PDB file of C-alpha atoms in Angstrom:
ATOM      1  CA  UNK O  25      14.616   9.724  11.085  1.00 52.00           C
ATOM      2  CA  UNK O  26      11.819   8.153  13.052  1.00 78.00           C
ATOM      3  CA  UNK O  27       9.660   7.426  10.034  1.00 93.00           C
ATOM      4  CA  UNK O  28       9.081   8.097   6.366  1.00 96.00           C
ATOM      5  CA  UNK O  29       8.762  11.807   5.759  1.00 96.00           C
ATOM      6  CA  UNK O  30       6.932  13.319   2.806  1.00 97.00           C
ATOM      7  CA  UNK O  31       6.636  16.899   1.637  1.00 97.00           C
ATOM      8  CA  UNK O  32       4.638  18.872   0.925  1.00 97.00           C
ATOM      9  CA  UNK O  33       1.710  17.438   2.854  1.00 96.00           C
ATOM     10  CA  UNK O  34      -0.671  19.416   0.672  1.00 97.00           C
ATOM     11  CA  UNK O  35      -0.147  20.914  -2.752  1.00 97.00           C
ATOM     12  CA  UNK O  36      -2.653  22.869  -4.797  1.00 98.00           C
ATOM     13  CA  UNK O  37      -1.600  23.672  -8.330  1.00 97.00           C
ATOM     14  CA  UNK O  38      -3.059  24.858 -11.571  1.00 97.00           C
ATOM     15  CA  UNK O  39      -3.568  22.567 -14.520  1.00 97.00           C
ATOM     16  CA  UNK O  40      -0.475  22.496 -16.706  1.00 97.00           C
ATOM     17  CA  UNK O  41       2.021  23.278 -13.952  1.00 98.00           C
ATOM     18  CA  UNK O  42       4.789  20.907 -12.874  1.00 98.00           C
ATOM     19  CA  UNK O  43       4.968  19.584  -9.310  1.00 98.00           C
ATOM     20  CA  UNK O  44       7.628  17.825  -7.284  1.00 98.00           C
ATOM     21  CA  UNK O  45       6.863  15.586  -4.344  1.00 98.00           C
ATOM     22  CA  UNK O  46       9.592  14.546  -1.967  1.00 97.00           C
ATOM     23  CA  UNK O  47      10.071  11.395   0.096  1.00 97.00           C
ATOM     24  CA  UNK O  48      12.693  10.888   2.784  1.00 96.00           C
ATOM     25  CA  UNK O  49      12.720   7.176   3.699  1.00 94.00           C
ATOM     26  CA  UNK O  50      13.773   5.559   6.934  1.00 93.00           C
ATOM     27  CA  UNK O  51      17.551   5.575   7.180  1.00 90.00           C
ATOM     28  CA  UNK O  52      19.048   2.312   5.942  1.00 88.00           C
ATOM     29  CA  UNK O  53      15.972   1.185   4.042  1.00 90.00           C
ATOM     30  CA  UNK O  54      17.047  -0.011   0.615  1.00 87.00           C
ATOM     31  CA  UNK O  55      13.626  -0.248  -1.008  1.00 90.00           C
ATOM     32  CA  UNK O  56      11.436   2.749  -1.774  1.00 93.00           C
ATOM     33  CA  UNK O  57       7.981   2.768  -3.358  1.00 94.00           C
ATOM     34  CA  UNK O  58       5.580   5.364  -4.667  1.00 96.00           C
ATOM     35  CA  UNK O  59       1.835   4.686  -4.699  1.00 95.00           C
ATOM     36  CA  UNK O  60      -1.118   6.811  -5.728  1.00 96.00           C
ATOM     37  CA  UNK O  61      -4.397   6.717  -3.865  1.00 92.00           C
ATOM     38  CA  UNK O  62      -7.360   8.468  -5.434  1.00 88.00           C
ATOM     39  CA  UNK O  63     -10.366   9.332  -3.262  1.00 79.00           C
ATOM     40  CA  UNK O  64     -11.859   6.143  -1.884  1.00 71.00           C
ATOM     41  CA  UNK O  65      -9.652   3.986  -4.074  1.00 77.00           C
ATOM     42  CA  UNK O  66      -6.933   1.440  -3.532  1.00 83.00           C
ATOM     43  CA  UNK O  67      -3.171   1.756  -3.710  1.00 90.00           C
ATOM     44  CA  UNK O  68      -1.992   2.156  -7.281  1.00 90.00           C
ATOM     45  CA  UNK O  69       1.659   1.208  -7.729  1.00 90.00           C
ATOM     46  CA  UNK O  70       3.751   3.826  -9.528  1.00 94.00           C
ATOM     47  CA  UNK O  71       7.464   3.081  -9.176  1.00 94.00           C
ATOM     48  CA  UNK O  72       9.853   1.016  -7.055  1.00 91.00           C
ATOM     49  CA  UNK O  73      13.533   1.537  -6.253  1.00 92.00           C
ATOM     50  CA  UNK O  74      15.685  -1.224  -4.793  1.00 88.00           C
ATOM     51  CA  UNK O  75      19.269  -0.412  -3.905  1.00 84.00           C
ATOM     52  CA  UNK O  76      21.359   0.375  -6.964  1.00 83.00           C
ATOM     53  CA  UNK O  77      19.190  -1.639  -9.334  1.00 86.00           C
ATOM     54  CA  UNK O  78      17.296  -0.023 -12.188  1.00 88.00           C
ATOM     55  CA  UNK O  79      13.907   1.136 -10.891  1.00 91.00           C
ATOM     56  CA  UNK O  80      10.707  -0.689 -11.764  1.00 90.00           C
ATOM     57  CA  UNK O  81       8.754   2.040 -13.572  1.00 92.00           C
ATOM     58  CA  UNK O  82       5.994  -0.229 -14.809  1.00 89.00           C
ATOM     59  CA  UNK O  83       3.284   1.574 -12.833  1.00 90.00           C
ATOM     60  CA  UNK O  84       3.886   5.109 -14.073  1.00 95.00           C
ATOM     61  CA  UNK O  85       0.646   6.113 -15.856  1.00 94.00           C
ATOM     62  CA  UNK O  86       2.206   8.369 -18.495  1.00 94.00           C
ATOM     63  CA  UNK O  87       5.464   9.976 -19.551  1.00 96.00           C
ATOM     64  CA  UNK O  88       4.463  13.053 -17.559  1.00 98.00           C
ATOM     65  CA  UNK O  89       5.430  11.105 -14.449  1.00 98.00           C
ATOM     66  CA  UNK O  90       9.019  10.478 -13.446  1.00 97.00           C
ATOM     67  CA  UNK O  91      10.928   9.753 -10.274  1.00 96.00           C
ATOM     68  CA  UNK O  92      14.474   9.636  -9.119  1.00 95.00           C
ATOM     69  CA  UNK O  93      16.262   8.532  -6.011  1.00 94.00           C
ATOM     70  CA  UNK O  94      19.524  10.265  -5.250  1.00 85.00           C
ATOM     71  CA  UNK O  95      22.255   8.545  -3.286  1.00 81.00           C
ATOM     72  CA  UNK O  96      19.987   5.671  -2.442  1.00 76.00           C
ATOM     73  CA  UNK O  97      17.999   7.818  -0.024  1.00 90.00           C
ATOM     74  CA  UNK O  98      15.695  10.744  -0.829  1.00 95.00           C
ATOM     75  CA  UNK O  99      13.306  10.334  -3.737  1.00 97.00           C
ATOM     76  CA  UNK O 100      11.470  12.917  -5.800  1.00 97.00           C
ATOM     77  CA  UNK O 101       8.341  12.201  -7.829  1.00 98.00           C
ATOM     78  CA  UNK O 102       7.817  14.747 -10.592  1.00 98.00           C
ATOM     79  CA  UNK O 103       4.573  15.272 -12.456  1.00 98.00           C
ATOM     80  CA  UNK O 104       4.840  17.500 -15.502  1.00 98.00           C
ATOM     81  CA  UNK O 105       1.962  19.422 -17.068  1.00 98.00           C
ATOM     82  CA  UNK O 106      -0.437  18.330 -14.333  1.00 98.00           C
ATOM     83  CA  UNK O 107      -3.988  17.338 -15.219  1.00 97.00           C
ATOM     84  CA  UNK O 108      -7.071  17.281 -12.996  1.00 96.00           C
ATOM     85  CA  UNK O 109      -7.046  13.480 -12.998  1.00 95.00           C
ATOM     86  CA  UNK O 110      -3.638  13.631 -11.273  1.00 97.00           C
ATOM     87  CA  UNK O 111      -5.393  14.842  -8.119  1.00 96.00           C
ATOM     88  CA  UNK O 112      -4.793  12.199  -5.470  1.00 96.00           C
ATOM     89  CA  UNK O 113      -2.771  11.373  -2.394  1.00 95.00           C
ATOM     90  CA  UNK O 114       0.727  10.243  -3.309  1.00 97.00           C
ATOM     91  CA  UNK O 115       2.103   7.810  -0.760  1.00 96.00           C
ATOM     92  CA  UNK O 116       5.729   6.888  -0.360  1.00 97.00           C
ATOM     93  CA  UNK O 117       6.867   3.774   1.485  1.00 95.00           C
ATOM     94  CA  UNK O 118      10.223   2.309   2.370  1.00 93.00           C
ATOM     95  CA  UNK O 119      11.326  -1.136   3.394  1.00 90.00           C
ATOM     96  CA  UNK O 120      14.420  -2.859   4.700  1.00 84.00           C
ATOM     97  CA  UNK O 121      14.443  -5.562   2.102  1.00 70.00           C
ATOM     98  CA  UNK O 122      17.082  -7.944   0.904  1.00 59.00           C
ATOM     99  CA  UNK O 123      17.005  -9.345  -2.611  1.00 54.00           C
ATOM    100  CA  UNK O 124      15.577 -12.643  -1.422  1.00 56.00           C
ATOM    101  CA  UNK O 125      13.312 -11.541   1.378  1.00 62.00           C
ATOM    102  CA  UNK O 126      10.419  -9.179   1.798  1.00 68.00           C
ATOM    103  CA  UNK O 127       9.844  -6.879   4.716  1.00 78.00           C
ATOM    104  CA  UNK O 128       7.233  -4.537   6.123  1.00 87.00           C
ATOM    105  CA  UNK O 129       6.395  -1.382   4.201  1.00 91.00           C
ATOM    106  CA  UNK O 130       6.527   1.795   6.245  1.00 93.00           C
ATOM    107  CA  UNK O 131       4.367   4.493   4.702  1.00 95.00           C
ATOM    108  CA  UNK O 132       4.651   8.223   4.917  1.00 96.00           C
ATOM    109  CA  UNK O 133       1.674  10.455   5.634  1.00 94.00           C
ATOM    110  CA  UNK O 134       1.312  11.198   1.943  1.00 95.00           C
ATOM    111  CA  UNK O 135       1.239  14.298  -0.224  1.00 97.00           C
ATOM    112  CA  UNK O 136      -2.260  15.402  -1.181  1.00 96.00           C
ATOM    113  CA  UNK O 137      -2.189  16.917  -4.655  1.00 97.00           C
ATOM    114  CA  UNK O 138      -5.086  18.984  -5.956  1.00 97.00           C
ATOM    115  CA  UNK O 139      -4.999  20.154  -9.551  1.00 97.00           C
ATOM    116  CA  UNK O 140      -7.436  22.959 -10.289  1.00 96.00           C
TER     117      UNK O 140
ATOM    118  CA  UNK E   9       2.597  -9.736 -13.290  1.00 76.00           C
ATOM    119  CA  UNK E  10       0.679 -10.486 -10.116  1.00 85.00           C
ATOM    120  CA  UNK E  11      -3.051  -9.795  -9.820  1.00 89.00           C
ATOM    121  CA  UNK E  12      -4.607  -9.500  -6.367  1.00 94.00           C
ATOM    122  CA  UNK E  13      -8.376  -9.459  -5.980  1.00 94.00           C
ATOM    123  CA  UNK E  14     -10.056  -8.522  -2.705  1.00 96.00           C
ATOM    124  CA  UNK E  15     -13.628  -9.047  -1.497  1.00 96.00           C
ATOM    125  CA  UNK E  16     -15.866  -7.613  -0.261  1.00 97.00           C
ATOM    126  CA  UNK E  17     -15.284  -3.951  -1.053  1.00 95.00           C
ATOM    127  CA  UNK E  18     -17.458  -2.893   1.886  1.00 96.00           C
ATOM    128  CA  UNK E  19     -18.404  -4.776   5.026  1.00 97.00           C
ATOM    129  CA  UNK E  20     -20.590  -3.800   7.959  1.00 98.00           C
ATOM    130  CA  UNK E  21     -20.754  -5.877  11.128  1.00 98.00           C
ATOM    131  CA  UNK E  22     -22.243  -5.468  14.563  1.00 98.00           C
ATOM    132  CA  UNK E  23     -19.813  -4.853  17.378  1.00 98.00           C
ATOM    133  CA  UNK E  24     -18.680  -8.178  18.790  1.00 97.00           C
ATOM    134  CA  UNK E  25     -19.281 -10.111  15.586  1.00 97.00           C
ATOM    135  CA  UNK E  26     -16.531 -11.470  13.345  1.00 98.00           C
ATOM    136  CA  UNK E  27     -15.353 -10.015  10.042  1.00 98.00           C
ATOM    137  CA  UNK E  28     -13.704 -11.918   7.208  1.00 98.00           C
ATOM    138  CA  UNK E  29     -11.971 -10.400   4.193  1.00 98.00           C
ATOM    139  CA  UNK E  30     -10.720 -12.587   1.359  1.00 98.00           C
ATOM    140  CA  UNK E  31      -8.029 -12.119  -1.266  1.00 98.00           C
ATOM    141  CA  UNK E  32      -6.855 -14.193  -4.193  1.00 97.00           C
ATOM    142  CA  UNK E  33      -3.588 -13.913  -6.064  1.00 96.00           C
ATOM    143  CA  UNK E  34      -2.394 -15.193  -9.412  1.00 95.00           C
ATOM    144  CA  UNK E  35       1.385 -15.628  -9.196  1.00 93.00           C
ATOM    145  CA  UNK E  36       2.333 -18.900  -7.497  1.00 92.00           C
ATOM    146  CA  UNK E  37       5.807 -17.442  -6.844  1.00 90.00           C
ATOM    147  CA  UNK E  38       4.388 -14.887  -4.390  1.00 92.00           C
ATOM    148  CA  UNK E  39       5.512 -15.832  -0.911  1.00 91.00           C
ATOM    149  CA  UNK E  40       4.676 -12.943   1.394  1.00 92.00           C
ATOM    150  CA  UNK E  41       1.164 -11.742   2.175  1.00 95.00           C
ATOM    151  CA  UNK E  42       0.717  -8.723   4.446  1.00 95.00           C
ATOM    152  CA  UNK E  43      -2.439  -6.945   5.550  1.00 97.00           C
ATOM    153  CA  UNK E  44      -2.507  -3.192   6.044  1.00 97.00           C
ATOM    154  CA  UNK E  45      -5.046  -1.115   7.935  1.00 97.00           C
ATOM    155  CA  UNK E  46      -5.718   2.462   6.939  1.00 94.00           C
ATOM    156  CA  UNK E  47      -7.778   4.574   9.285  1.00 94.00           C
ATOM    157  CA  UNK E  48      -9.503   7.631   7.867  1.00 90.00           C
ATOM    158  CA  UNK E  49      -6.940  10.261   6.894  1.00 87.00           C
ATOM    159  CA  UNK E  50      -4.017   8.200   8.154  1.00 91.00           C
ATOM    160  CA  UNK E  51      -1.239   6.194   6.557  1.00 93.00           C
ATOM    161  CA  UNK E  52      -1.585   2.440   5.957  1.00 94.00           C
ATOM    162  CA  UNK E  53       0.012   0.357   8.695  1.00 95.00           C
ATOM    163  CA  UNK E  54       0.886  -3.311   8.798  1.00 95.00           C
ATOM    164  CA  UNK E  55      -1.344  -5.320  11.128  1.00 97.00           C
ATOM    165  CA  UNK E  56      -0.378  -8.887  10.315  1.00 96.00           C
ATOM    166  CA  UNK E  57       1.487 -10.829   7.670  1.00 94.00           C
ATOM    167  CA  UNK E  58       2.051 -14.413   6.648  1.00 93.00           C
ATOM    168  CA  UNK E  59       4.725 -16.144   4.636  1.00 90.00           C
ATOM    169  CA  UNK E  60       4.130 -19.056   2.336  1.00 86.00           C
ATOM    170  CA  UNK E  61       5.707 -21.639   4.648  1.00 84.00           C
ATOM    171  CA  UNK E  62       2.820 -21.424   7.147  1.00 84.00           C
ATOM    172  CA  UNK E  63      -0.925 -21.837   6.820  1.00 91.00           C
ATOM    173  CA  UNK E  64      -2.198 -19.663   9.660  1.00 94.00           C
ATOM    174  CA  UNK E  65      -1.010 -16.922  11.947  1.00 94.00           C
ATOM    175  CA  UNK E  66      -2.785 -15.291  14.878  1.00 96.00           C
ATOM    176  CA  UNK E  67      -2.253 -12.104  16.827  1.00 94.00           C
ATOM    177  CA  UNK E  68      -4.854 -11.548  19.532  1.00 95.00           C
ATOM    178  CA  UNK E  69      -8.160 -10.844  17.742  1.00 97.00           C
ATOM    179  CA  UNK E  70      -6.788 -11.005  14.219  1.00 98.00           C
ATOM    180  CA  UNK E  71      -5.690 -13.995  12.205  1.00 97.00           C
ATOM    181  CA  UNK E  72      -4.659 -14.697   8.652  1.00 97.00           C
ATOM    182  CA  UNK E  73      -5.000 -17.978   6.790  1.00 97.00           C
ATOM    183  CA  UNK E  74      -3.250 -18.954   3.587  1.00 96.00           C
ATOM    184  CA  UNK E  75      -4.167 -21.637   1.071  1.00 95.00           C
ATOM    185  CA  UNK E  76      -1.263 -21.883  -1.368  1.00 93.00           C
ATOM    186  CA  UNK E  77      -2.925 -24.504  -3.526  1.00 93.00           C
ATOM    187  CA  UNK E  78      -5.984 -22.353  -4.129  1.00 94.00           C
ATOM    188  CA  UNK E  79      -3.928 -19.143  -4.068  1.00 95.00           C
ATOM    189  CA  UNK E  80      -6.082 -17.319  -1.582  1.00 95.00           C
ATOM    190  CA  UNK E  81      -5.622 -15.816   1.862  1.00 97.00           C
ATOM    191  CA  UNK E  82      -8.034 -14.308   4.339  1.00 98.00           C
ATOM    192  CA  UNK E  83      -8.093 -11.902   7.253  1.00 98.00           C
ATOM    193  CA  UNK E  84     -10.252 -12.783  10.227  1.00 98.00           C
ATOM    194  CA  UNK E  85     -11.128 -10.271  12.921  1.00 98.00           C
ATOM    195  CA  UNK E  86     -12.998 -11.633  15.944  1.00 97.00           C
ATOM    196  CA  UNK E  87     -14.928  -9.719  18.614  1.00 98.00           C
ATOM    197  CA  UNK E  88     -14.921  -6.606  16.448  1.00 98.00           C
ATOM    198  CA  UNK E  89     -14.762  -3.189  18.097  1.00 97.00           C
ATOM    199  CA  UNK E  90     -15.572   0.279  16.723  1.00 96.00           C
ATOM    200  CA  UNK E  91     -11.852   1.058  16.475  1.00 96.00           C
ATOM    201  CA  UNK E  92     -11.545  -1.757  13.943  1.00 98.00           C
ATOM    202  CA  UNK E  93     -13.456   0.448  11.493  1.00 98.00           C
ATOM    203  CA  UNK E  94     -11.009   1.263   8.688  1.00 97.00           C
ATOM    204  CA  UNK E  95     -10.006   0.281   5.182  1.00 95.00           C
ATOM    205  CA  UNK E  96      -8.063  -2.967   5.005  1.00 97.00           C
ATOM    206  CA  UNK E  97      -5.714  -3.817   2.146  1.00 96.00           C
ATOM    207  CA  UNK E  98      -4.233  -7.198   1.349  1.00 97.00           C
ATOM    208  CA  UNK E  99      -1.034  -7.506  -0.663  1.00 95.00           C
ATOM    209  CA  UNK E 100       1.158 -10.136  -2.270  1.00 93.00           C
ATOM    210  CA  UNK E 101       4.876 -10.004  -2.927  1.00 90.00           C
ATOM    211  CA  UNK E 102       7.847 -12.192  -3.708  1.00 83.00           C
ATOM    212  CA  UNK E 103      11.409 -11.753  -2.544  1.00 70.00           C
ATOM    213  CA  UNK E 104      13.034  -8.504  -3.544  1.00 66.00           C
ATOM    214  CA  UNK E 105      10.077  -7.364  -5.560  1.00 71.00           C
ATOM    215  CA  UNK E 106       7.238  -4.925  -5.487  1.00 80.00           C
ATOM    216  CA  UNK E 107       3.999  -5.313  -3.578  1.00 88.00           C
ATOM    217  CA  UNK E 108       0.690  -5.822  -5.365  1.00 89.00           C
ATOM    218  CA  UNK E 109      -2.244  -4.521  -3.362  1.00 92.00           C
ATOM    219  CA  UNK E 110      -5.890  -5.461  -3.425  1.00 93.00           C
ATOM    220  CA  UNK E 111      -8.501  -2.757  -3.936  1.00 92.00           C
ATOM    221  CA  UNK E 112      -9.346  -2.490  -0.249  1.00 94.00           C
ATOM    222  CA  UNK E 113     -12.256  -3.348   2.037  1.00 96.00           C
ATOM    223  CA  UNK E 114     -14.010  -0.632   3.983  1.00 96.00           C
ATOM    224  CA  UNK E 115     -15.014  -2.188   7.309  1.00 98.00           C
ATOM    225  CA  UNK E 116     -17.609  -0.499   9.510  1.00 98.00           C
ATOM    226  CA  UNK E 117     -18.239  -1.839  12.992  1.00 98.00           C
ATOM    227  CA  UNK E 118     -21.637  -0.743  14.232  1.00 96.00           C
ATOM    228  CA  UNK E 119     -21.773  -0.114  18.007  1.00 94.00           C
TER     229      UNK E 119
END
């Protein structure tokens, strides 16, 4: 596609429910990232996928958070038993990145999650 | 892991003046330093980047400088315009690895 696509753009859920956020990266991009941006805050790293390598999960804040990337393309971020502090914009980014070089991150529009 | 610090957190300048945002990093192996601009309600977008083999890079009114010895890099915006108002993020990365972002600088250009 033309850019990184994320869905849903907005999600309102009740505390304790599970949510799934989807990211469709730019075709051919091998690297995919998830970041969380709370209101007025910076970009908090969550998880990083690079090709077929094991993902870097070091940024996931708790075991309620998980992510997968199927077929090296679409990624899903799952938050189980949501809490109010999970409310934020979840940004996905992809990059055409080789193992020895670093390229531009292309961000999606984000998924705004509100936990009531 | 890498630690990127960014200052100031907020910055207000008069239209036409210059703005400077500074970042420091901790991992001497980091070799790629991009700057992203995020306008209100929009996605972050790359505005300029620099790799560790150069000390300065310019693109019209924006420039980035890198001091590898001191492990800091800066964004310079000259002749600021109202449309430069946004949040700016610096980042550091090394080949094939994740990006570490600074906490952001909210720039306001006063007409």
